[in-house]
Structures are given as C-alpha cells and as structure tokens.
Short mmCIF file of C-alpha atoms in Angstrom, two decimals:
data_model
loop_
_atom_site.label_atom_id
_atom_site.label_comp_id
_atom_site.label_asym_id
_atom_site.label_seq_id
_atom_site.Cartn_x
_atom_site.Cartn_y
_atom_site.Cartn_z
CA UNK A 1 -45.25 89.36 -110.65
CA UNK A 2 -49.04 91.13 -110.87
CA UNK A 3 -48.81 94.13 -109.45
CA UNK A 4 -51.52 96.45 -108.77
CA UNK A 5 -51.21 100.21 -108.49
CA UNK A 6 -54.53 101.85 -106.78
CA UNK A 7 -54.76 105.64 -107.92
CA UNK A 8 -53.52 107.35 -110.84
CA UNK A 9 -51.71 110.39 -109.37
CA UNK A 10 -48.47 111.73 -109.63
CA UNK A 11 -47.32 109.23 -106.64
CA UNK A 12 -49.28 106.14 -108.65
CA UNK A 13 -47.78 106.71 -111.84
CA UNK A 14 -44.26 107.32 -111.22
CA UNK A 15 -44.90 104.06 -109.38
CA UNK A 16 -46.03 102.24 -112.45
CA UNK A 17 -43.34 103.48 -113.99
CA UNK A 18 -40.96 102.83 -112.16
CA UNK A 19 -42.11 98.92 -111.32
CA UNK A 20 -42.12 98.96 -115.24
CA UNK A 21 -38.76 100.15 -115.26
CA UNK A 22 -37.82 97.06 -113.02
CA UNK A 23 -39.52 94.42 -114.73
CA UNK A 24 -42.73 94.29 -113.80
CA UNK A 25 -46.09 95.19 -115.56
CA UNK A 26 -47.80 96.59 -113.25
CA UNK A 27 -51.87 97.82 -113.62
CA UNK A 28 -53.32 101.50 -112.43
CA UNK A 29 -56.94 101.66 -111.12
CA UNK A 30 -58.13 105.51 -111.13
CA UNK A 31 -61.21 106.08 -109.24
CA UNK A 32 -61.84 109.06 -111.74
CA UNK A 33 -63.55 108.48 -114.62
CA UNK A 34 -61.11 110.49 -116.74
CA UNK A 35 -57.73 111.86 -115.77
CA UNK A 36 -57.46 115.21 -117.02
CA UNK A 37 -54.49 118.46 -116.82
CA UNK A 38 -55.76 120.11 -113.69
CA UNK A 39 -54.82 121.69 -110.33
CA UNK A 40 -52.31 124.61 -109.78
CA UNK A 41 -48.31 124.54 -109.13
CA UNK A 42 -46.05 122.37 -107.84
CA UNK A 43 -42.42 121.76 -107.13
CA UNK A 44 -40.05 118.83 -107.50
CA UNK A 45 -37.31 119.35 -105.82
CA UNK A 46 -33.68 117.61 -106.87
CA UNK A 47 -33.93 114.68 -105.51
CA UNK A 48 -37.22 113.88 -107.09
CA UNK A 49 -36.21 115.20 -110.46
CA UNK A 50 -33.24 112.84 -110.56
CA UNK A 51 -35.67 109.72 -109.81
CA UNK A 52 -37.82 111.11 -112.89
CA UNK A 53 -34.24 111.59 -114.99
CA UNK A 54 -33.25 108.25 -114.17
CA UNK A 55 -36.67 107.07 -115.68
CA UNK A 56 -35.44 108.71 -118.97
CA UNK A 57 -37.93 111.35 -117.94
CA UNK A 58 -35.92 114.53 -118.15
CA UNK A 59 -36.12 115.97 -121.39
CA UNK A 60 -39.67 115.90 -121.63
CA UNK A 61 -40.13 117.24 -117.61
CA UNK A 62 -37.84 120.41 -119.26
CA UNK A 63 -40.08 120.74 -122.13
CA UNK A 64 -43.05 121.90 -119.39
CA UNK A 65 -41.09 122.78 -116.40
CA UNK A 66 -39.21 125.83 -115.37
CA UNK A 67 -35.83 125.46 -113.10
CA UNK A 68 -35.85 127.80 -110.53
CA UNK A 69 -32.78 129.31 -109.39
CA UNK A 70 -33.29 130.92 -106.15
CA UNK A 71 -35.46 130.67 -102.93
CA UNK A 72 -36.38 134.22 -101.31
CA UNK A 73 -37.87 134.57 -98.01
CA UNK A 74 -39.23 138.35 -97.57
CA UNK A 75 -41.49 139.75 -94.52
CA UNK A 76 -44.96 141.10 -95.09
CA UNK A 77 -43.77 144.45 -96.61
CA UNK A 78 -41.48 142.74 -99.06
CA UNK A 79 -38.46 142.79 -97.74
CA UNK A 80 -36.07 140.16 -97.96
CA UNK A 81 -35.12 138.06 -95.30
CA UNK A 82 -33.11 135.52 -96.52
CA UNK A 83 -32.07 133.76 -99.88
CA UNK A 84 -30.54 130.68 -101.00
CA UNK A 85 -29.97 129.05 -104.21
CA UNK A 86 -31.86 126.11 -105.91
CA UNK A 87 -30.91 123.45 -107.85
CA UNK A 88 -27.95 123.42 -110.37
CA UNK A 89 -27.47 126.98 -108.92
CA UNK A 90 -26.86 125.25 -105.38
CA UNK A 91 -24.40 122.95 -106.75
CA UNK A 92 -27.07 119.84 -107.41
CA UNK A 93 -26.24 117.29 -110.03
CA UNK A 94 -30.02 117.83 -111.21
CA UNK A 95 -32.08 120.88 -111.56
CA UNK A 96 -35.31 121.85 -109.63
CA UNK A 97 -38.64 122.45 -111.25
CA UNK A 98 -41.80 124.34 -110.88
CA UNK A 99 -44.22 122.46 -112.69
CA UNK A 100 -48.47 122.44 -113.42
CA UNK A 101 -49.41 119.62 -111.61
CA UNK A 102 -52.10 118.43 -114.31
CA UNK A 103 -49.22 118.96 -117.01
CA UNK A 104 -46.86 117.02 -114.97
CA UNK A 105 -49.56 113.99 -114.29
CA UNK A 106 -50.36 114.34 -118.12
CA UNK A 107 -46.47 113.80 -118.92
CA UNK A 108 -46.41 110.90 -116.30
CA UNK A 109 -50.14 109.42 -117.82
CA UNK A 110 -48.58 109.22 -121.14
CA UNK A 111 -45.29 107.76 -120.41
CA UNK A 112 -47.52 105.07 -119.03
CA UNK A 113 -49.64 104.17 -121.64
CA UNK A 114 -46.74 104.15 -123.92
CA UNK A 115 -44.27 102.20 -122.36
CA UNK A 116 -46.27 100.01 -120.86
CA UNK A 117 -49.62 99.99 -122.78
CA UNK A 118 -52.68 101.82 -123.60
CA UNK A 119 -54.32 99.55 -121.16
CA UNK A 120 -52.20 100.03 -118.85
CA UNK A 121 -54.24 102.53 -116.49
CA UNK A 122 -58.05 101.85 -115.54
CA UNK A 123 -60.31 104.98 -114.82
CA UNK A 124 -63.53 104.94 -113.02
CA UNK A 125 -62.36 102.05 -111.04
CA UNK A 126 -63.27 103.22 -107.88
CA UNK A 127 -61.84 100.63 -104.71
CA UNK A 128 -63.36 99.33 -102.11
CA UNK A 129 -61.43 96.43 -100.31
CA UNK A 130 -58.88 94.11 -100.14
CA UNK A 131 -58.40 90.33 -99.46
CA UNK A 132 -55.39 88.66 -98.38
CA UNK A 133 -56.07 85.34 -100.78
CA UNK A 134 -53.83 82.68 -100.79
CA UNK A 135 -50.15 83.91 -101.55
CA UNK A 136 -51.89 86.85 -103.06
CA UNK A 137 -54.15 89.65 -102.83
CA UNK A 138 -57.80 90.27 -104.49
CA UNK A 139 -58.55 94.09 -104.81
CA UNK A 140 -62.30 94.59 -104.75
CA UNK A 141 -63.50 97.79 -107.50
CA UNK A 142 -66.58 99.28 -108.58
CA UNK A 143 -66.63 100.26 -112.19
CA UNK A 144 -68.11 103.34 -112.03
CA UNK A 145 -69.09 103.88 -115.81
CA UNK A 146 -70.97 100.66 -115.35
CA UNK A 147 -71.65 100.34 -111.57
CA UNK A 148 -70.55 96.45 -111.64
CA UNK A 149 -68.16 95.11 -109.31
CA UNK A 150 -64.75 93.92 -110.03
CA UNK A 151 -62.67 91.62 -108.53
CA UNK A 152 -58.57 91.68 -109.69
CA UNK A 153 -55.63 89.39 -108.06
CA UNK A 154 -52.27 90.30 -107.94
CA UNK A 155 -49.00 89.19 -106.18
CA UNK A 156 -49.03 92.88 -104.95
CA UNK A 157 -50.84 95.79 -103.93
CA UNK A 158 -49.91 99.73 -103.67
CA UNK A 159 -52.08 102.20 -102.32
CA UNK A 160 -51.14 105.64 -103.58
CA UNK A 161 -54.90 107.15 -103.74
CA UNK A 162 -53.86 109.75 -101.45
CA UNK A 163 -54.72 111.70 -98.21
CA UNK A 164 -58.00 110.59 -98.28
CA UNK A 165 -56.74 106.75 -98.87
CA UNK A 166 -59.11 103.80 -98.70
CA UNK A 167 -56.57 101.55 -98.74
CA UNK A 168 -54.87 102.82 -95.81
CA UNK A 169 -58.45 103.27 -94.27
CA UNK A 170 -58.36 99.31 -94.08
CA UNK A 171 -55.15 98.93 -93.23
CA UNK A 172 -55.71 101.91 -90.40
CA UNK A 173 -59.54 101.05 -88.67
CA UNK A 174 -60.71 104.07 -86.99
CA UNK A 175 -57.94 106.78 -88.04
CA UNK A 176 -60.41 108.99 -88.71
CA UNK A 177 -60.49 112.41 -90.90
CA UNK A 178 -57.23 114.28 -91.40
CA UNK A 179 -56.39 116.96 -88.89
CA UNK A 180 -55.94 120.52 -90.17
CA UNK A 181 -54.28 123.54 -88.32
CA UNK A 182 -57.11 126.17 -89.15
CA UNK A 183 -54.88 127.43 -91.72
CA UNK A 184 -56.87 127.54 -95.70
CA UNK A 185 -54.78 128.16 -98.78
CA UNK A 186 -56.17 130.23 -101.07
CA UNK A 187 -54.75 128.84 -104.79
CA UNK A 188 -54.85 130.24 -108.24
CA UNK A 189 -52.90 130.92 -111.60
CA UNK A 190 -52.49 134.18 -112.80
CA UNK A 191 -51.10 135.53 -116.33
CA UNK A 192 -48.34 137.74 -115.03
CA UNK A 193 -45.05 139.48 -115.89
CA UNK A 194 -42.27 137.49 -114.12
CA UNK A 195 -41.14 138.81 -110.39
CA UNK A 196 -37.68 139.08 -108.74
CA UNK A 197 -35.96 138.40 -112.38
CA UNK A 198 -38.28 135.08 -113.31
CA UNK A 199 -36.50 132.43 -111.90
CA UNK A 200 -37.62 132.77 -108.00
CA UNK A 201 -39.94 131.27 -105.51
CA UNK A 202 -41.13 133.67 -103.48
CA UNK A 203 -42.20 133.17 -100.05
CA UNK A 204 -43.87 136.30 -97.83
CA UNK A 205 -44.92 136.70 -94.83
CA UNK A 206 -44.67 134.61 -90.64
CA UNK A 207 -46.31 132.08 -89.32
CA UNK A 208 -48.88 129.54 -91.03
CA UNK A 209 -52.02 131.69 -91.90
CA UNK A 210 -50.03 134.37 -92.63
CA UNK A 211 -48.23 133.63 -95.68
CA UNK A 212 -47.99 134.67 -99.34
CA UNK A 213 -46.23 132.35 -102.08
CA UNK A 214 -45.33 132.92 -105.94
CA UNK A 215 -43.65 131.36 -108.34
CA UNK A 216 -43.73 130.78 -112.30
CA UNK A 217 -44.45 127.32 -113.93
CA UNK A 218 -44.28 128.65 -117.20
CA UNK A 219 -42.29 131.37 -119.53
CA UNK A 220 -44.42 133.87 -121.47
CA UNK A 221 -45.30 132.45 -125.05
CA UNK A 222 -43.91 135.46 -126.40
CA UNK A 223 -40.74 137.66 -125.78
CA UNK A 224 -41.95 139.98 -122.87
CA UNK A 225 -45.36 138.76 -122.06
CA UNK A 226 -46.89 137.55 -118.84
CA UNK A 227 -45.85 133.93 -117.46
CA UNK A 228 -48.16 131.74 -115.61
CA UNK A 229 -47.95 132.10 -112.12
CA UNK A 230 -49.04 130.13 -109.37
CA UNK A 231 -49.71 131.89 -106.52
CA UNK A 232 -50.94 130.93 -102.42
CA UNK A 233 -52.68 132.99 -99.87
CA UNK A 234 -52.89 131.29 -96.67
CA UNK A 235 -55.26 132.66 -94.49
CA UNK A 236 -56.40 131.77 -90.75
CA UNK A 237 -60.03 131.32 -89.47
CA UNK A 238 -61.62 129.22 -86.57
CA UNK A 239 -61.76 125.54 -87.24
CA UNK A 240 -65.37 124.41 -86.67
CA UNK A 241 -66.32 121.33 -83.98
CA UNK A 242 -66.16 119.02 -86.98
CA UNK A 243 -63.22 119.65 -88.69
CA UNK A 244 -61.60 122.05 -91.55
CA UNK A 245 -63.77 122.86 -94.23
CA UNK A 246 -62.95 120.76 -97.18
CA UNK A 247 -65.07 121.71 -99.71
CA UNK A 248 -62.51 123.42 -101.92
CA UNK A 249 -65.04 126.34 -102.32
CA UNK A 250 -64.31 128.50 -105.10
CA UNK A 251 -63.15 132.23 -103.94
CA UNK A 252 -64.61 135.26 -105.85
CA UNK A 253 -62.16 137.90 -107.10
CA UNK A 254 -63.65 140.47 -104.94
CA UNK A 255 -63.21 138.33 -101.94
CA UNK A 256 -59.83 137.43 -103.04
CA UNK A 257 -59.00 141.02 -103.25
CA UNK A 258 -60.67 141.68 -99.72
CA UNK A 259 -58.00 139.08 -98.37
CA UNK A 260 -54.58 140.63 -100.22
CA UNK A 261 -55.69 144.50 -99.27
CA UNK A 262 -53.78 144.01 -95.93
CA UNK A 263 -50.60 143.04 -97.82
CA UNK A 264 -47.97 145.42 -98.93
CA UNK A 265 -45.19 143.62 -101.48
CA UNK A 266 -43.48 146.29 -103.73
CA UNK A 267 -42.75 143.60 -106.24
CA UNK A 268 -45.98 142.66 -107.48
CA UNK A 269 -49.17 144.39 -108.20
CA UNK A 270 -51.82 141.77 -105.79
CA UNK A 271 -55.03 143.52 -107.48
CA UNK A 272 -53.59 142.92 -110.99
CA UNK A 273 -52.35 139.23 -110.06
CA UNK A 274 -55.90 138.58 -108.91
CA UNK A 275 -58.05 139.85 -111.43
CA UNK A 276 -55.55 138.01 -114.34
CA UNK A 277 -56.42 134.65 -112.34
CA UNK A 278 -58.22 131.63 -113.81
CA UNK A 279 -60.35 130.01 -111.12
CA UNK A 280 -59.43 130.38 -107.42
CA UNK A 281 -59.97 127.63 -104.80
CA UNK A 282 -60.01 127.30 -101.08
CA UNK A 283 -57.91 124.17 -99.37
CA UNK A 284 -57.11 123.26 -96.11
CA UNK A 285 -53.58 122.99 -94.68
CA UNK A 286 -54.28 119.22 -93.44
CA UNK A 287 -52.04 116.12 -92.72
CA UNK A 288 -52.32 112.84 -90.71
CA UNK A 289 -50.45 111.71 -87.99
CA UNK A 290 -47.18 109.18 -88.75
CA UNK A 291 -48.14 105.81 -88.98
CA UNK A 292 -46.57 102.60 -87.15
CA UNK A 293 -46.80 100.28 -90.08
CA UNK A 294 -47.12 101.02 -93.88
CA UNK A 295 -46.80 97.24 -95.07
CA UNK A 296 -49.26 94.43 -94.23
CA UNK A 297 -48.17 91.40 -95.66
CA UNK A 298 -48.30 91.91 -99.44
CA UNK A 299 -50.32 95.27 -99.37
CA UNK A 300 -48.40 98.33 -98.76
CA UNK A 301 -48.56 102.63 -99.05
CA UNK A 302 -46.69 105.27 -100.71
CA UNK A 303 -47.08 109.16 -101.50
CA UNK A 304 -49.90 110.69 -99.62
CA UNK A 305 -51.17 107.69 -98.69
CA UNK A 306 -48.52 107.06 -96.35
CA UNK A 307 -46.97 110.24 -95.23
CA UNK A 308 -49.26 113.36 -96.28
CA UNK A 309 -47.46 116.52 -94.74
CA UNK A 310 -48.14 119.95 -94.40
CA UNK A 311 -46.70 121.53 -97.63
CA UNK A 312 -44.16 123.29 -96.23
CA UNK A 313 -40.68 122.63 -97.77
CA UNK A 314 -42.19 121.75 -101.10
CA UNK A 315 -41.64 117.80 -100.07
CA UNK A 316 -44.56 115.96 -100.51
CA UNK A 317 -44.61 115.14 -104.42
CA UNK A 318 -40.44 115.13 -103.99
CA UNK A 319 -40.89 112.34 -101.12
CA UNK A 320 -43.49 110.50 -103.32
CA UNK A 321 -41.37 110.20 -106.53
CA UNK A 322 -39.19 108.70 -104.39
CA UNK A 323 -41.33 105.92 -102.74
CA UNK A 324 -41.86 104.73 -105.56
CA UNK A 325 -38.39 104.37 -106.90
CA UNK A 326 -37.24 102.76 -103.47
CA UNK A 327 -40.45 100.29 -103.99
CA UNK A 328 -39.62 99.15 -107.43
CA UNK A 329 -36.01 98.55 -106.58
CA UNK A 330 -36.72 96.80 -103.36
CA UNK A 331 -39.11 94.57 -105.60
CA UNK A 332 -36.33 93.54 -107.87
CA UNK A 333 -34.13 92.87 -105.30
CA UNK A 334 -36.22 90.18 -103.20
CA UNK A 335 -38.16 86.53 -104.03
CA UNK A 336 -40.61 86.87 -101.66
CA UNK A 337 -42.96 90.28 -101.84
CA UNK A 338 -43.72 90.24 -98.25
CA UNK A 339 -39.97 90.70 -97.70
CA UNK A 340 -39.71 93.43 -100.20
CA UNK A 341 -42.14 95.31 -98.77
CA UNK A 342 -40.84 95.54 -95.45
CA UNK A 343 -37.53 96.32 -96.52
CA UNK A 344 -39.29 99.29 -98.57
CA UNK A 345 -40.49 100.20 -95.21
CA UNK A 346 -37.47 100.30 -92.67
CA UNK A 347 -35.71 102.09 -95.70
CA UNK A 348 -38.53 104.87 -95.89
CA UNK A 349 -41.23 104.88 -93.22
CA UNK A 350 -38.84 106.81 -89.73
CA UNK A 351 -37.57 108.86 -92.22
CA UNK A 352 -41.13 110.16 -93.70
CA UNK A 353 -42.75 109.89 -90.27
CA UNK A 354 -39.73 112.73 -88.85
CA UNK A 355 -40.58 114.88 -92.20
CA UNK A 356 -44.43 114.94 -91.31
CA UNK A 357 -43.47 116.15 -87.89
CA UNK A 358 -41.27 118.73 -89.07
CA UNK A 359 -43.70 120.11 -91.17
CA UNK A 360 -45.31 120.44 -88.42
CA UNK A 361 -43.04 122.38 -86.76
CA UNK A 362 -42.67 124.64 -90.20
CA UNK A 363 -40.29 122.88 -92.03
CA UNK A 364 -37.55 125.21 -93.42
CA UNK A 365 -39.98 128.07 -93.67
CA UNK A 366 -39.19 128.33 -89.50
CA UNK A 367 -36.89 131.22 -90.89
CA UNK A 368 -39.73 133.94 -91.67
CA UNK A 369 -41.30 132.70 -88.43
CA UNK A 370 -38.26 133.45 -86.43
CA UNK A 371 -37.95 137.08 -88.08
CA UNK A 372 -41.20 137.80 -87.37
CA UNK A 373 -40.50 136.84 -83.42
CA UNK A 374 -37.20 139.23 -83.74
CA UNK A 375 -38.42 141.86 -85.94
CA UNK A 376 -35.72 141.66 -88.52
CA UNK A 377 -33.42 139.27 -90.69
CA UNK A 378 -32.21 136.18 -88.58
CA UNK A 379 -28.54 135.47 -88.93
CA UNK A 380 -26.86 133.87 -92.09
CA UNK A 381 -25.53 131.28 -89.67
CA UNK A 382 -28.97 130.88 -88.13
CA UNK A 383 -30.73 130.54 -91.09
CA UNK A 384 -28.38 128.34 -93.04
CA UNK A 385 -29.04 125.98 -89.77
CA UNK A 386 -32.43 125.49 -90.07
CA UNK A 387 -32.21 125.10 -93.81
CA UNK A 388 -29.36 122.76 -93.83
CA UNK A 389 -31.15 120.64 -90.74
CA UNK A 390 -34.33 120.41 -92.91
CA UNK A 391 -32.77 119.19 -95.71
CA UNK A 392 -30.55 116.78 -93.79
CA UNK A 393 -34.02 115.28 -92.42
CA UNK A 394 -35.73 114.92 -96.07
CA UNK A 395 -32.52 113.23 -97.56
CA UNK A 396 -31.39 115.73 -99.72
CA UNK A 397 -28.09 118.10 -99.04
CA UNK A 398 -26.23 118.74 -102.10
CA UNK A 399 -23.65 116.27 -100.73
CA UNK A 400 -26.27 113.56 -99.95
CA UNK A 401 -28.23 113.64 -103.58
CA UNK A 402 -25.18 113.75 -105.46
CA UNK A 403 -22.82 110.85 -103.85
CA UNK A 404 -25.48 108.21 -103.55
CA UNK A 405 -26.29 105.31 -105.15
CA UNK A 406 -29.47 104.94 -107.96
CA UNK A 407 -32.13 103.63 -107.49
CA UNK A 408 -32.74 102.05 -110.61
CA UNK A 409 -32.64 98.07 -111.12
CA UNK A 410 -30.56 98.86 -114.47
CA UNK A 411 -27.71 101.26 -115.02
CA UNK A 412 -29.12 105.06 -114.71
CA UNK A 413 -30.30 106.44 -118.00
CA UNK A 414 -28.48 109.52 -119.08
#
C-alpha cells in the first residue's frame, strides 16, 4: 500500500513512522525547503511518550528530553495554588517530557530517513490538490526548488500540514481562517538557573491573557549552570475586524520587559529571564471549530490538521502522536483503506472534537481561573475534579494509559 504523508511535522513524522512500523512505506512531502531544529518548548505528555516508546523511540527522546515531575499552579504574586504530580511521579507506566520542539522533530526526521530511507521525506514539495483517481488518490505538488509541478498516486493520503491545512481546506470549502480569542503568547528561551527545584512546570497567573508559563527542556551543560528555559507570556489586546494578528512579529527585550513589569513571582528574576533570551516571538492563541468528518474516501486528517486546540493542557502534540499510532494500526487491521479510515475516525474524531471544546473552556488550567474568581486556593477536592475530568476527556488517567491495549501492529518494543 502507497501511502502518502503531506507535511513533515512532529504529527507527519510520527505518522511515517508509525505506518512504517506497520508495514507500510509510506512517503513525506514538506512544503519547506529544508527542515531545520527550530521553535521553542513543548510537552508530551504520557500517553504520547508511550506511543513514541513503543516505536523503540525512548532512549533517544531521554537523551534530549527532561521528565518533569510536578505541575504547580501559583497566582500572579507567586503563590501556589495547587500542585500535582507528573508522570512516573503520578504513578504512569511512562514518564513525561519537556522537549525543544525542533530537537524533537530532528529526532523524529532522522528516525525516518533511517529506518525507512534517506528518500524517504520530500522538502519543498509544497501541495496543492487532490484527486480521487480510480481506487486511488493523485496528490498534486509544486516543487518549489524547481517551480515544476508534480503529480504522485497513492492508495492513501494523510494530511498532517497543520492549522493552516490545505488538505483539509479541500476537504472543508469555505471554513475560513482560524478563530483566535484575542489572547497573543509571547514565546522565548532563556539561559536560566532552574526554578522550584528543576523538575517543574510552572503555570502563573487567571484567565487566558493573563498567564505566565516556565519550564526547563534542558539541564545545564555544567554542574550548576543555567538550563534552557522555555518560557510564555500571554497577553490580551483587541482583536482587529479581520482577525488575530498572525505575523509572529518578533518582540524587543525592552518591550518584553514593559509587558513582565506588572508581574510579581518571587521565584524568578523576569528582567534577568528576558534579557538571557534568544529571539522572542508573538503568536496567537487560535483554533478551529470541530469538524463533522475527517475521512473522505481514501483521504483523511490527523494532528493539527484535524483537531488544532487551544494549548491549554499541553495536548495537542500528545493527541497527535497518537493519531497517528491509531491510523497505522487501523491500516493494518483492514483490506479496504476506505474502511480503515473511517474506523480511524469513529475511534478518534468525538473524542478530539470534546478536547477542542474544552480547551475552550480552559482545559485543566480552569483551576487558576477559579482562584482568581474566589480570591484564594480552590479546594483539593475541587481541584482534583477538574483535573481528573480533563484527563478523563483526553484519554489519559493513570488507570486508563496504563491498562490498555498497544497500539502497535507487532508486540510493543521494550
């Protein structure tokens, strides 16, 4: 079976991957002319990192990855709110991991091209259409190092190029732009000691626009020096007529500054995080609303391209890994593609559509919003509710992860 990946994310290459890993050998076209380590932090939470385990990818995700331990929720001033444990620490099977999102689609690019060949991923293939032809599909490119067009037929064909999908653009007429909340994220990595003993995600703040986020994705390279931290800002300004600004506008240190000054965290020295940042970038808080259908016949969506969600509850990559594991197996497990595919879809679609509108409605992070309402600490039993509920809707209580079934077509790697 030909199957055809379109876009060379994290969501497009644990796809190939994991199609590889069921039989297939499947082709990535990149729009990009070169794939290369960047972008900020990102988390992959249990049930993602046992898909990538299962893909014998664990070792090497340690290697670049730190496992955080703990999750703190603090108010504006710093103080904490509420705190619960992560991965092993919570009693998972697997760990979770904060990760550099270029270093994790390097890991991913690689694994690729080695298992399955150096050919394996196309860059600069930029798409344009699709054809149902026959019993199969014909995926319409442009090569963009040489500007010709390119035709390539496969039994299959995966859109995973994103929020901004073409692919789903086709399948979707008339969606139109994705809808923001006038909430911008102000990103950046800063050398930094390690805050609230090193292994914590840190989460500040109330409401969406209001908000202040650290974490490490990497130890110091020597005993007692500063880690690389990501770090978030989300701010709050007026969305114009035509929609949230989308330029991902650099953000000057001084200006950067100029939006911490209000913020008082007795943990960590803002002015010093800032000026110790690499480049700093402006992106919107944007999603798109759930779709009916993902699957048309022999063309379906997965990652971003399917279900992007506010990032609240550090889902979206998780919920992608997993796509692509439930695609590959549903693949194996089926003659006739068409079948496949809509199986992939009743398994995963209601499911993703819910998480999207929980997202909405803050995802897990509803706890900081409800202490800000109260003035104070919500209850341990409140709290522990709207945790628990949240993680019952993504798939992925301690109970859940570590009692199912694998995904994989062959017995689970070690």
């Amino acid at each position: 079976m030909k199957i055809v990946v379109v876009g060379g994310g994290v969501a497009g290459l644990v796809t190939a991957l994991s199609l590889h890993a069921a039989g297939t050998t499947p082709l990535v076209c990149e729009s990009a002319r070169e794939l290369r380590a960047v972008g900020v932090g990102i988390n992959l939470l249990p049930h993602a990192v046992r898909e990538l385990t299962e893909l014998g990818l664990g070792d090497a995700l340690d290697a670049i990855a730190l496992p955080p331990e703990r999750l703190v929720y603090c108010d504006r001033r710093g103080r904490r709110i509420w705190e619960e444990s992560l991965g092993l620490a919570a009693g998972y099977r697997w760990p979770q991991y904060s990760v550099h999102r270029g270093e994790l689609q390097m890991l991913l690019l690689d694994a690729v091209r080695t298992r399955i060949g150096p050919d394996a991923v196309r860059t600069g293939m930029a798409f344009e259409r699709f054809e149902h032809q026959g019993p199969g599909v014909a995926a319409h490119f442009v090569d963009r190092h040489t500007g010709a067009p390119v035709v390539i037929e496969a039994d299959v064909l995966v859109g995973a190029d994103g929020i901004d999908s073409r692919l789903r653009a086709q399948l979707h007429p008339g969606e139109g732009p994705p809808r923001g909340n006038g909430v911008q994220m102000w990103r950046g990595l800063s050398r930094y000691p390690h805050i609230l003993g090193g292994r914590a995600i840190v989460v500040a703040g109330g409401r969406p626009g209001d908000k202040f986020v650290a974490y490490p994705v990497a130890d110091p390279a020597v005993e007692g020096g500063p880690t690389l931290m990501n770090w978030v800002l989300e701010i709050r300004r007026p969305e114009p007529g035509e929609g949230p600004d989308r330029s991902n506008r650099p953000i000057p240190t001084e200006e950067a500054l100029a939006g911490l000054s209000g913020w008082d965290l007795p943990w960590v020295d803002l002015p010093e995080l800032i000026r110790g940042s690499t480049d700093i970038y402006e992106y919107p808080m944007v999603d798109r609303d759930p779709l009916p259908r993902w699957s048309f016949g022999r063309v379906t969506l997965v990652g971003d391209a399917a279900h992007p969600m506010y990032p609240m509850g550090m889902n979206g990559g998780s919920q992608s890994i997993v796509d692509a594991r439930v695609l590959a197996w549903t693949l194996s497990q089926h003659d006739d593609p068409v079948r496949a595919l809509e199986r992939y879809e009743n398994t995963r679609r209601e499911p993703l559509n819910q998480l999207v509108l929980a997202n909405r409605e803050l995802g897990p992070e509803k706890i900081i919003a409800l202490a800000e309402e109260i003035g104070g600490p919500v209850s341990a039993e409140r709290a522990t509710a709207v945790s628990q509920g949240y993680k019952r809707l993504a798939g992925c209580t301690t109970a859940v992860l570590n009692s199912r079934d694998s995904w994989s077509v062959s017995p689970a790697m070690p």
